CSV table of C-alpha atoms and ligand atoms in Angstrom, one decimal:
chain,number,residue,atom,x,y,z
A,103,MET,CA,79.2,-46.0,174.8
A,104,PRO,CA,82.3,-45.7,176.9
A,105,SER,CA,82.4,-48.3,179.6
A,106,THR,CA,85.0,-47.2,182.2
A,107,LYS,CA,85.2,-44.0,184.2
A,108,ASP,CA,88.5,-43.1,182.5
A,109,GLN,CA,87.0,-43.4,179.0
A,110,LEU,CA,84.0,-41.4,180.2
A,111,THR,CA,86.1,-38.5,181.0
A,112,LYS,CA,87.9,-38.8,177.8
A,113,TYR,CA,84.6,-38.7,175.8
A,114,GLU,CA,83.4,-35.8,177.9
A,115,LYS,CA,86.6,-33.9,177.1
A,116,ILE,CA,86.2,-34.6,173.4
A,117,GLU,CA,82.7,-33.4,173.6
A,118,ALA,CA,83.7,-30.1,175.1
A,119,PHE,CA,85.9,-29.5,172.0
A,120,VAL,CA,83.2,-30.3,169.5
A,121,LYS,CA,79.9,-29.2,171.1
A,122,GLY,CA,80.0,-25.9,169.1
A,123,PHE,CA,79.0,-27.9,166.0
A,124,LYS,CA,75.8,-29.2,167.6
A,125,LEU,CA,73.1,-26.5,167.1
A,126,SER,CA,69.5,-26.7,168.2
A,127,THR,CA,66.5,-26.3,165.8
A,128,LEU,CA,65.8,-23.1,167.6
A,129,THR,CA,69.3,-21.8,166.7
A,130,TYR,CA,68.7,-22.7,163.0
A,131,LYS,CA,65.4,-20.8,163.2
A,132,ARG,CA,67.3,-17.7,164.5
A,133,VAL,CA,69.7,-18.1,161.6
A,134,MET,CA,66.7,-18.1,159.2
A,135,THR,CA,65.3,-14.9,160.7
A,136,LEU,CA,68.6,-13.2,160.4
A,137,LEU,CA,69.1,-14.5,156.8
A,138,ASN,CA,65.6,-13.3,155.8
A,139,SER,CA,66.2,-9.8,157.1
A,140,GLU,CA,69.6,-9.7,155.4
A,141,MET,CA,68.1,-10.8,152.1
A,142,LYS,CA,65.4,-8.1,152.5
A,143,SER,CA,68.0,-5.5,153.0
A,144,GLY,CA,69.9,-6.7,149.9
A,145,LEU,CA,66.7,-6.4,147.8
A,146,THR,CA,66.0,-2.9,149.0
A,147,LYS,CA,67.5,0.0,147.0
A,148,GLN,CA,68.2,2.2,150.1
A,149,THR,CA,70.0,-0.5,152.0
A,150,ASN,CA,71.6,-2.6,149.2
A,151,HIS,CA,74.9,-0.7,149.4
A,152,VAL,CA,75.5,-1.7,153.0
A,153,ALA,CA,74.0,-5.2,152.7
A,154,ASP,CA,76.3,-8.3,152.8
A,155,ILE,CA,73.9,-10.4,150.8
A,156,LYS,CA,73.8,-8.5,147.5
A,157,MET,CA,70.8,-10.2,145.9
A,158,PHE,CA,71.9,-9.4,142.4
A,159,PRO,CA,69.2,-9.3,139.7
A,160,THR,CA,70.4,-11.4,136.8
A,161,PHE,CA,68.5,-10.3,133.8
A,162,VAL,CA,67.4,-13.9,133.3
A,163,ARG,CA,63.6,-13.4,133.1
A,164,SER,CA,62.3,-16.7,131.7
A,165,LEU,CA,62.9,-20.2,132.4
A,166,PRO,CA,63.4,-22.5,129.4
A,167,ASP,CA,60.3,-23.9,127.7
A,168,GLY,CA,61.9,-27.0,126.1
A,169,THR,CA,61.9,-25.6,122.6
A,170,GLU,CA,65.4,-24.2,122.7
A,171,LYS,CA,67.6,-25.3,119.8
A,172,GLY,CA,71.1,-24.7,118.4
A,173,GLU,CA,74.8,-25.2,119.1
A,174,PHE,CA,76.4,-23.2,121.8
A,175,LEU,CA,79.8,-22.8,123.4
A,176,ALA,CA,79.8,-22.6,127.2
A,177,LEU,CA,82.5,-21.8,129.7
A,178,ASP,CA,82.5,-22.8,133.3
A,179,LEU,CA,84.8,-20.8,135.4
A,180,GLY,CA,84.5,-20.3,139.1
A,181,GLY,CA,86.1,-22.8,141.3
A,182,THR,CA,88.0,-26.0,141.1
A,183,ASN,CA,87.9,-26.7,137.4
A,184,PHE,CA,87.7,-24.6,134.3
A,185,ARG,CA,85.8,-26.2,131.4
A,186,VAL,CA,84.9,-25.4,127.8
A,187,LEU,CA,81.8,-27.1,126.5
A,188,LEU,CA,80.0,-27.5,123.2
A,189,VAL,CA,76.3,-27.8,123.9
A,190,LYS,CA,73.9,-29.0,121.2
A,191,LEU,CA,70.3,-28.4,122.1
A,192,HIS,CA,67.4,-30.0,120.3
A,193,GLY,CA,64.3,-29.7,122.3
A,194,SER,CA,64.5,-31.9,125.4
A,195,ASP,CA,67.5,-33.6,123.9
A,196,VAL,CA,70.9,-32.2,124.9
A,197,GLU,CA,74.3,-33.3,123.7
A,198,ILE,CA,77.4,-32.1,125.5
A,199,GLU,CA,81.1,-32.4,124.7
A,200,SER,CA,83.5,-30.8,127.2
A,201,LYS,CA,87.1,-30.5,128.2
A,202,THR,CA,88.5,-29.5,131.5
A,203,TYR,CA,91.6,-27.3,131.6
A,204,LEU,CA,93.8,-26.6,134.5
A,205,ILE,CA,94.1,-23.0,135.9
A,206,PRO,CA,97.5,-23.0,137.6
A,207,GLN,CA,97.6,-21.2,140.9
A,208,ARG,CA,100.0,-18.6,139.6
A,209,ILE,CA,97.2,-17.5,137.2
A,210,MET,CA,94.5,-17.7,139.9
A,211,LEU,CA,96.6,-15.2,141.9
A,212,GLY,CA,98.1,-13.4,138.9
A,213,THR,CA,96.7,-10.6,136.7
A,214,GLY,CA,93.3,-10.4,135.0
A,215,LYS,CA,95.0,-10.2,131.6
A,216,GLN,CA,96.9,-13.4,132.3
A,217,LEU,CA,93.6,-15.1,133.4
A,218,PHE,CA,91.6,-14.0,130.4
A,219,ASP,CA,94.4,-14.8,127.9
A,220,HIS,CA,94.6,-18.2,129.3
A,221,ILE,CA,90.8,-18.7,129.0
A,222,ALA,CA,90.9,-17.4,125.4
A,223,ASP,CA,93.8,-19.8,124.6
A,224,CYS,CA,91.8,-22.8,126.0
A,225,ILE,CA,88.8,-21.8,123.8
A,226,GLY,CA,91.1,-21.5,120.8
A,227,LYS,CA,92.4,-25.0,121.4
A,228,PHE,CA,88.9,-26.4,122.0
A,229,VAL,CA,87.4,-24.9,118.9
A,230,LYS,CA,90.3,-26.2,116.8
A,231,ASP,CA,90.1,-29.7,118.4
A,232,HIS,CA,86.4,-29.9,117.7
A,233,ASN,CA,86.8,-28.6,114.2
A,234,ILE,CA,84.3,-25.8,114.5
A,235,GLN,CA,86.7,-22.9,113.6
A,236,GLY,CA,84.5,-21.6,110.7
A,237,GLN,CA,81.3,-21.4,112.7
A,238,LYS,CA,79.8,-18.3,114.3
A,239,LEU,CA,79.4,-19.5,117.9
A,240,PRO,CA,77.1,-18.0,120.5
A,241,LEU,CA,78.6,-18.3,124.0
A,242,GLY,CA,77.1,-18.6,127.4
A,243,PHE,CA,79.7,-17.8,130.1
A,244,THR,CA,79.2,-19.3,133.6
A,245,PHE,CA,81.3,-17.1,135.8
A,246,SER,CA,80.6,-18.0,139.4
A,247,PHE,CA,81.8,-15.0,141.4
A,248,PRO,CA,79.7,-12.2,142.8
A,249,CYS,CA,78.9,-9.8,139.9
A,250,LYS,CA,76.7,-6.7,139.4
A,251,GLN,CA,74.9,-7.5,136.2
A,252,GLU,CA,74.2,-4.5,133.9
A,253,ASP,CA,72.8,-6.6,131.1
A,254,LEU,CA,72.6,-10.2,130.2
A,255,ALA,CA,76.0,-10.0,128.6
A,256,ALA,CA,77.6,-7.3,130.9
A,257,ALA,CA,78.6,-8.1,134.4
A,258,ARG,CA,81.0,-6.3,136.7
A,259,LEU,CA,82.9,-8.3,139.2
A,260,SER,CA,82.2,-7.2,142.8
A,261,LYS,CA,84.9,-9.2,144.5
A,262,TRP,CA,86.8,-12.4,144.1
A,263,THR,CA,86.1,-15.5,146.2
A,264,LYS,CA,87.1,-19.2,146.5
A,265,GLY,CA,90.8,-18.9,146.0
A,266,PHE,CA,90.9,-16.5,143.1
A,267,ARG,CA,92.5,-13.1,143.4
A,268,CYS,CA,93.5,-11.7,140.0
A,269,GLU,CA,94.5,-8.1,139.8
A,270,GLY,CA,92.6,-5.5,137.8
A,271,VAL,CA,89.3,-7.3,137.5
A,272,VAL,CA,87.2,-6.1,140.3
A,273,GLY,CA,84.8,-3.4,139.0
A,274,GLU,CA,85.4,-4.4,135.4
A,275,ASN,CA,83.0,-5.9,132.9
A,276,ILE,CA,84.2,-9.4,132.6
A,277,CYS,CA,82.5,-10.0,129.2
A,278,HIS,CA,84.5,-7.1,127.8
A,279,LEU,CA,87.7,-8.6,129.3
A,280,LEU,CA,87.0,-12.0,127.7
A,281,HIS,CA,86.0,-10.3,124.4
A,282,GLU,CA,89.3,-8.4,124.3
A,283,ALA,CA,91.3,-11.5,125.1
A,284,LEU,CA,89.5,-13.5,122.4
A,285,LYS,CA,90.4,-10.8,119.9
A,286,ARG,CA,94.1,-10.8,121.0
A,287,ARG,CA,94.6,-14.5,121.2
A,288,THR,CA,92.3,-16.3,118.7
A,289,ASN,CA,90.5,-15.7,115.4
A,290,CYS,CA,87.4,-17.5,116.6
A,291,ASP,CA,84.0,-16.0,115.7
A,292,VAL,CA,82.5,-16.1,119.2
A,293,GLU,CA,79.6,-13.9,120.4
A,294,ILE,CA,79.1,-13.6,124.2
A,295,ILE,CA,75.3,-13.8,124.6
A,296,ALA,CA,75.0,-14.2,128.3
A,297,VAL,CA,77.0,-14.4,131.5
A,298,VAL,CA,75.4,-16.4,134.3
A,299,ASN,CA,76.3,-17.6,137.8
A,300,ASP,CA,76.5,-21.4,138.3
A,301,ALA,CA,73.5,-21.3,140.6
A,302,VAL,CA,71.5,-19.7,137.9
A,303,GLY,CA,72.8,-22.2,135.3
A,304,THR,CA,71.8,-25.0,137.7
A,305,LEU,CA,68.3,-23.7,138.1
A,306,MET,CA,67.9,-23.2,134.3
A,307,SER,CA,69.2,-26.6,133.5
A,308,ALA,CA,66.8,-28.4,135.9
A,309,ALA,CA,63.8,-26.1,134.9
A,310,HIS,CA,64.3,-27.3,131.4
A,311,SER,CA,62.6,-30.5,132.4
A,312,ASP,CA,60.9,-29.7,135.7
A,313,ARG,CA,58.4,-26.7,135.7
A,314,ASN,CA,58.3,-26.7,139.5
A,315,CYS,CA,61.8,-25.6,139.8
A,316,GLU,CA,62.2,-22.3,141.5
A,317,ILE,CA,65.5,-22.5,143.3
A,318,GLY,CA,69.1,-23.3,142.4
A,319,LEU,CA,71.7,-24.3,144.9
A,320,ILE,CA,75.5,-24.8,144.6
A,321,LEU,CA,77.3,-27.0,147.1
A,322,GLY,CA,80.8,-27.3,145.5
A,323,THR,CA,83.9,-25.2,146.0
A,324,GLY,CA,81.6,-22.5,147.2
A,325,CYS,CA,78.0,-22.3,148.4
A,326,ASN,CA,75.4,-20.0,146.8
A,327,ALA,CA,71.7,-20.0,145.8
A,328,CYS,CA,69.4,-18.2,143.4
A,329,TYR,CA,65.6,-18.1,143.0
A,330,MET,CA,62.9,-16.6,140.8
A,331,GLU,CA,61.5,-13.4,142.3
A,332,ASP,CA,58.6,-11.0,141.5
A,333,LEU,CA,59.9,-7.7,140.0
A,334,ASP,CA,57.7,-5.9,142.6
A,335,ASN,CA,59.9,-7.2,145.3
A,336,VAL,CA,63.2,-6.1,143.6
A,337,GLY,CA,63.9,-2.5,144.7
A,338,LEU,CA,67.0,-2.5,142.6
A,339,TRP,CA,65.3,-3.3,139.3
A,340,GLU,CA,65.5,-0.2,137.1
A,341,ALA,CA,65.0,-1.5,133.6
A,342,ALA,CA,62.1,-0.1,131.7
A,343,ASP,CA,58.8,-2.0,131.5
A,344,ASP,CA,58.8,-4.7,128.8
A,345,ASP,CA,56.7,-7.6,127.8
A,346,HIS,CA,58.8,-10.2,129.6
A,347,PRO,CA,57.2,-12.0,132.5
A,348,GLN,CA,57.3,-9.7,135.6
A,349,GLN,CA,60.0,-11.7,137.4
A,350,VAL,CA,63.7,-12.1,137.4
A,351,ILE,CA,66.2,-14.7,138.9
A,352,ILE,CA,68.0,-13.2,141.9
A,353,ASN,CA,71.5,-14.4,142.5
A,354,THR,CA,71.6,-14.1,146.3
A,355,GLU,CA,75.4,-14.6,146.8
A,356,TRP,CA,74.4,-15.7,150.3
A,357,GLY,CA,78.0,-17.1,150.9
A,358,ALA,CA,78.7,-13.6,152.4
A,359,PHE,CA,76.0,-14.1,155.1
A,360,GLY,CA,77.7,-13.3,158.4
A,361,ASP,CA,80.4,-11.0,157.1
A,362,ASN,CA,78.9,-8.3,159.4
A,363,GLY,CA,79.3,-10.5,162.4
A,364,CYS,CA,75.7,-11.6,162.7
A,365,LEU,CA,76.7,-15.3,162.7
A,366,ASP,CA,79.4,-14.9,165.3
A,367,PHE,CA,77.1,-16.6,167.9
A,368,ILE,CA,77.4,-19.9,166.1
A,369,ARG,CA,81.1,-19.7,164.9
A,370,THR,CA,83.5,-22.0,166.6
A,371,GLU,CA,87.2,-21.5,167.3
A,372,TYR,CA,87.9,-23.7,164.3
A,373,ASP,CA,85.8,-21.4,162.0
A,374,ARG,CA,87.8,-18.4,163.2
A,375,GLU,CA,91.2,-20.0,162.7
A,376,LEU,CA,90.3,-21.2,159.2
A,377,ASP,CA,89.1,-17.6,158.4
A,378,THR,CA,92.3,-16.0,159.7
A,379,TYR,CA,94.4,-18.1,157.4
A,380,SER,CA,92.3,-17.8,154.3
A,381,ILE,CA,93.1,-15.4,151.5
A,382,ASN,CA,89.9,-13.4,152.3
A,383,PRO,CA,89.7,-13.0,156.1
A,384,GLY,CA,86.3,-11.8,157.4
A,385,LYS,CA,84.7,-12.6,154.1
A,386,GLN,CA,82.3,-15.3,153.0
A,387,ILE,CA,81.5,-16.4,156.5
A,388,MET,CA,78.5,-18.7,155.7
A,389,GLU,CA,80.4,-20.2,152.7
A,390,LYS,CA,83.3,-21.0,155.0
A,391,MET,CA,81.0,-23.0,157.3
A,392,ILE,CA,79.5,-25.1,154.5
A,393,SER,CA,81.3,-25.5,151.2
A,394,GLY,CA,83.8,-28.0,149.8
A,395,MET,CA,86.7,-25.7,149.8
A,396,TYR,CA,86.7,-25.4,153.6
A,397,MET,CA,85.0,-28.4,155.2
A,398,GLY,CA,88.0,-30.7,155.1
A,399,GLU,CA,90.1,-28.0,156.8
A,400,ILE,CA,87.6,-27.5,159.5
A,401,VAL,CA,87.7,-31.2,160.3
A,402,ARG,CA,91.5,-31.1,160.2
A,403,LEU,CA,91.6,-28.2,162.7
A,404,VAL,CA,89.4,-30.2,165.1
A,405,LEU,CA,91.5,-33.4,164.7
A,406,GLU,CA,94.7,-31.4,165.2
A,407,ARG,CA,93.3,-29.9,168.4
A,408,LEU,CA,92.1,-33.2,169.8
A,409,THR,CA,95.5,-34.8,169.0
A,410,MET,CA,97.4,-31.9,170.6
A,411,GLU,CA,95.2,-32.3,173.7
A,412,GLY,CA,96.2,-36.0,173.9
A,413,LEU,CA,92.7,-37.3,173.1
A,414,LEU,CA,93.4,-38.8,169.7
A,415,LEU,CA,96.0,-40.4,167.5
A,416,HIS,CA,98.8,-40.9,170.1
A,417,GLY,CA,100.9,-42.4,167.3
A,418,ALA,CA,100.8,-39.3,165.0
A,419,ASP,CA,104.1,-37.8,164.2
A,420,ARG,CA,104.1,-34.0,164.4
A,421,GLU,CA,105.6,-33.9,160.9
A,422,CYS,CA,102.7,-35.7,159.3
A,423,LEU,CA,100.1,-34.1,156.9
A,424,LEU,CA,97.5,-33.8,159.6
A,425,PHE,CA,99.4,-30.9,160.9
A,426,GLU,CA,99.6,-29.1,157.5
A,427,ARG,CA,97.0,-26.6,156.4
A,428,GLY,CA,94.9,-27.7,153.5
A,429,LYS,CA,96.0,-31.3,153.5
A,430,PHE,CA,92.8,-32.9,154.7
A,431,TYR,CA,90.5,-32.8,151.7
A,432,THR,CA,86.8,-32.6,151.8
A,433,LYS,CA,86.5,-35.8,149.8
A,434,TYR,CA,88.1,-37.5,152.8
A,435,VAL,CA,85.0,-36.5,154.8
A,436,SER,CA,82.8,-38.3,152.3
A,437,GLU,CA,85.1,-41.3,152.3
A,438,ILE,CA,85.2,-41.6,156.1
A,439,GLU,CA,81.5,-41.2,156.5
A,440,SER,CA,81.0,-44.0,153.9
A,441,ASP,CA,82.5,-46.5,156.5
A,442,HIS,CA,79.6,-48.4,157.9
A,443,ASP,CA,81.2,-51.2,159.9
A,444,GLU,CA,83.9,-51.6,162.6
A,445,PHE,CA,86.6,-52.3,160.1
A,446,PHE,CA,86.8,-48.5,159.1
A,447,ALA,CA,88.5,-49.4,155.8
A,448,ASN,CA,88.2,-45.9,154.3
A,449,THR,CA,89.1,-44.1,157.5
A,450,LYS,CA,92.2,-46.2,157.8
A,451,GLN,CA,93.2,-45.4,154.3
A,452,VAL,CA,92.8,-41.7,154.8
A,453,LEU,CA,94.8,-41.8,158.0
A,454,GLU,CA,97.6,-43.7,156.2
A,455,GLU,CA,97.5,-41.1,153.3
A,456,LEU,CA,98.1,-38.5,155.9
A,457,GLY,CA,101.2,-40.3,157.0
A,458,ILE,CA,99.8,-41.5,160.4
A,459,GLU,CA,101.0,-45.0,161.1
A,460,ASN,CA,99.8,-46.1,164.6
A,461,PHE,CA,96.2,-45.6,165.2
A,462,THR,CA,93.5,-47.6,166.9
A,463,THR,CA,89.9,-48.5,166.1
A,464,GLU,CA,88.9,-46.0,168.7
A,465,ASP,CA,90.8,-43.3,166.8
A,466,CYS,CA,88.9,-44.2,163.7
A,467,LYS,CA,85.6,-43.9,165.5
A,468,ILE,CA,86.4,-40.4,166.8
A,469,VAL,CA,87.7,-39.2,163.4
A,470,LYS,CA,84.4,-40.3,161.9
A,471,TYR,CA,82.4,-38.7,164.7
A,472,VAL,CA,84.2,-35.4,164.0
A,473,CYS,CA,83.4,-35.6,160.3
A,474,THR,CA,79.7,-36.3,160.9
A,475,LEU,CA,79.4,-33.3,163.2
A,476,VAL,CA,81.1,-30.9,160.8
A,477,SER,CA,79.2,-32.1,157.7
A,478,ALA,CA,75.9,-32.2,159.5
A,479,ARG,CA,76.3,-28.6,160.6
A,480,ALA,CA,77.1,-27.7,157.0
A,481,ALA,CA,74.1,-29.6,155.6
A,482,PHE,CA,71.8,-28.0,158.3
A,483,LEU,CA,73.0,-24.5,157.6
A,484,ALA,CA,72.4,-25.0,153.9
A,485,ALA,CA,68.9,-26.4,154.7
A,486,ALA,CA,68.2,-23.4,156.9
A,487,GLY,CA,69.1,-21.2,153.9
A,488,LEU,CA,66.8,-23.1,151.6
A,489,ALA,CA,64.0,-23.2,154.1
A,490,THR,CA,64.2,-19.4,154.3
A,491,LEU,CA,63.8,-19.2,150.5
A,492,ILE,CA,61.0,-21.8,150.5
A,493,ASN,CA,59.0,-19.9,153.1
A,494,LYS,CA,59.6,-16.6,151.3
A,495,ILE,CA,58.5,-18.0,147.9
A,496,GLY,CA,55.5,-19.5,149.6
A,497,ARG,CA,54.5,-21.9,146.9
A,498,LYS,CA,52.8,-25.1,147.9
A,499,GLU,CA,55.2,-27.3,146.0
A,500,MET,CA,58.6,-26.7,144.5
A,501,THR,CA,61.8,-28.3,143.3
A,502,ILE,CA,65.3,-27.1,144.3
A,503,ALA,CA,68.0,-27.9,141.7
A,504,VAL,CA,71.3,-28.7,143.3
A,505,ASP,CA,74.8,-29.1,141.9
A,506,GLY,CA,78.3,-29.4,143.1
A,507,SER,CA,80.6,-32.2,144.2
A,508,LEU,CA,79.8,-31.9,147.9
A,509,TYR,CA,76.1,-32.6,147.4
A,510,ARG,CA,76.9,-35.2,144.7
A,511,PHE,CA,79.4,-37.2,146.6
A,512,HIS,CA,78.8,-36.8,150.3
A,513,PRO,CA,76.9,-39.9,151.5
A,514,ARG,CA,74.5,-38.1,153.9
A,515,PHE,CA,74.2,-34.5,152.7
A,516,HIS,CA,71.0,-35.0,150.7
A,517,ASN,CA,69.2,-36.8,153.5
A,518,LEU,CA,70.4,-34.5,156.2
A,519,MET,CA,69.2,-31.5,154.3
A,520,CYS,CA,65.8,-33.0,153.5
A,521,LEU,CA,65.2,-33.8,157.2
A,522,LYS,CA,66.2,-30.3,158.4
A,523,ILE,CA,64.2,-28.5,155.7
A,524,GLN,CA,61.1,-30.4,156.6
A,525,GLU,CA,61.6,-29.3,160.2
A,526,LEU,CA,62.0,-25.7,159.2
A,527,ILE,CA,59.4,-24.9,156.6
A,528,ARG,CA,55.8,-24.1,157.1
A,529,PRO,CA,53.5,-27.2,157.5
A,530,GLY,CA,51.9,-28.2,154.2
A,531,GLN,CA,54.6,-27.0,151.9
A,532,LYS,CA,56.2,-29.7,149.8
A,533,PHE,CA,59.7,-29.7,148.3
A,534,LYS,CA,62.1,-31.9,146.4
A,535,LEU,CA,65.9,-31.6,146.1
A,536,ALA,CA,66.9,-32.7,142.6
A,537,LEU,CA,70.5,-33.2,141.3
A,538,SER,CA,70.9,-30.9,138.4
A,539,HIS,CA,73.0,-32.3,135.6
A,540,ASP,CA,75.7,-30.0,134.1
A,541,GLY,CA,74.1,-26.8,135.3
A,542,SER,CA,77.1,-24.8,134.3
A,543,GLY,CA,77.3,-26.0,130.8
A,544,LYS,CA,73.7,-26.8,129.8
A,545,GLY,CA,72.4,-24.0,132.0
A,546,ALA,CA,74.6,-21.4,130.4
A,547,ALA,CA,73.7,-22.6,126.9
A,548,LEU,CA,70.0,-22.5,127.8
A,549,VAL,CA,70.3,-18.9,129.1
A,550,ALA,CA,71.9,-18.0,125.8
A,551,ALA,CA,69.3,-19.9,123.8
A,552,VAL,CA,66.4,-18.3,125.6
A,553,ALA,CA,68.0,-14.9,125.1
A,554,MET,CA,68.3,-15.6,121.3
A,555,ARG,CA,64.7,-16.8,121.2
A,556,LEU,CA,63.5,-13.6,122.9
A,557,ARG,CA,65.7,-11.5,120.7
A,558,ASN,CA,64.3,-13.2,117.6
A,559,ILE,CA,60.8,-12.6,118.8
A,560,LYS,CA,61.6,-9.0,119.5
A,561,GLY,CA,63.2,-8.7,116.0
A,562,LEU,CA,60.1,-10.0,114.3
A,563,LYS,CA,57.9,-7.6,116.4
A,564,ASP,CA,60.1,-4.6,115.4
A,565,VAL,CA,59.9,-5.7,111.7
A,566,GLU,CA,56.0,-5.8,112.2
A,567,VAL,CA,56.0,-2.4,113.8
A,568,ALA,CA,58.1,-0.9,111.0
A,569,ALA,CA,55.9,-2.4,108.4
B,121,ADP,P1,83.0,-26.2,141.4
B,121,ADP,O1,82.2,-25.8,142.6
B,121,ADP,O2,84.3,-25.5,141.4
B,121,ADP,O3,82.3,-26.1,140.1
B,121,ADP,P2,82.8,-28.9,142.2
B,121,ADP,O4,81.3,-28.9,142.2
B,121,ADP,O5,83.4,-30.1,141.6
B,121,ADP,O6,83.4,-27.7,141.5
B,121,ADP,O7,83.2,-28.8,143.7
B,121,ADP,C1,84.5,-28.9,144.1
B,121,ADP,C2,84.6,-29.0,145.6
B,121,ADP,O8,84.0,-30.2,146.0
B,121,ADP,C3,86.0,-29.0,146.2
B,121,ADP,O9,86.1,-28.0,147.2
B,121,ADP,C4,86.2,-30.4,146.7
B,121,ADP,O10,86.9,-30.4,147.9
B,121,ADP,C5,84.8,-30.9,146.9
B,121,ADP,N1,84.8,-32.3,146.6
B,121,ADP,C6,85.3,-33.0,145.6
B,121,ADP,N2,85.1,-34.3,145.8
B,121,ADP,C7,84.3,-34.5,146.9
B,121,ADP,C8,83.7,-35.6,147.5
B,121,ADP,N3,83.9,-36.9,147.1
B,121,ADP,N4,83.0,-35.4,148.6
B,121,ADP,C9,82.9,-34.1,149.1
B,121,ADP,N5,83.4,-33.0,148.6
B,121,ADP,C10,84.1,-33.2,147.4
B,122,MG,MG1,80.6,-26.2,139.1
């Protein structure tokens, strides 16, 4: 606590610049009510075209049952890293070999042809390096952007998010684009069996060993969630009746929550500034308040403001990285919040990396304070989203599978989320947040494996009918 009158006014001044991050439980409940009604409007056929939250049906109808077998290629595209994986499934045992490839910024902002040629080249290299050229390889493609799915292996891109903006892809079937690129650039015998979103992969991967798993959540470059929904509630479902279970995984794409302005009452001046300078202004409003691609920048904007107001870092040179957009990484937030004593070893290191030379222990304290406010708001908003889904599903007990570096590495995210979910769900409901391992690789392979199992069953039935 500040001791002198001067300090008190300083802390009061700081508080005025950050109080927008402190939201009451009542406010989170209001966010939940809004989210619930936006999700309903996304699920309803008559309103889906105007809804921000698209609630895409995925064509994934069954969770794995643990008997899935075989060798699969998987691709993981949709954020910070691009990976090719070889996934070997033998019942509950899973073996994964993977390699990460860089997608240079010029490709992220180039043409669709360049992007898919690059992906095909990486697959070609991977197949060669792993000596599996001769094999026919089924492929599960984790493509983590909003897509309107037309079949398990046909998905049209609705819009780019998260730093990607390749020309000529929106509205196209991305499986077709990949298929064409593979034909152009390699002679690998690859069959694209399924395209999934990383949230779906995360849910599938965890459901492989936990039958209570109903929700998948991503807290990485972006933020998104999916869940298993009854077909009766999915106004958009048009496929003919079949003998699959009467349910489907819905990819909510809730990162777009707030794009119509309904979250403006909780957005701060820092959220608005970040949005203005992003490559997709006005879009992905909820995602921009939560995910790893943006959190560091929000913190930076607050620190910059406090410094300009003379309340922080008097020794900071105006040329240093603190004043440059995008230079305060979200991993810094995790590092700073991992300081637990008055020595602030991590915080000091971060400030030094930013090129700030003269700082005091008090500066460190304030920097850490700002990080805790921004990350807690993110965790609480994600919790409000999950609580909305938990209440909607209404099961007594369920597991939520979570993946993404923000959840994995931030020291308090898991606990903050658990606390807030507990506060926001109906009494008597139980939940568990479980880290899902390799959702995008294992999950995509599992979707492909389940599809092939169902295809084989159908093949056998058709043979029986013909006979
Ligand atoms: P993706 O979502 O692209 O699959 P990740 O799950 O690895 O990839 O998430 C990447 C995001 O996580 C980046 O935006 C990055 O800023 C953030 N991130 C990376 N390391 C950490 C960390 N130690 N703490 C918090 N966030 C992190
Ligand atoms: Mg990922």
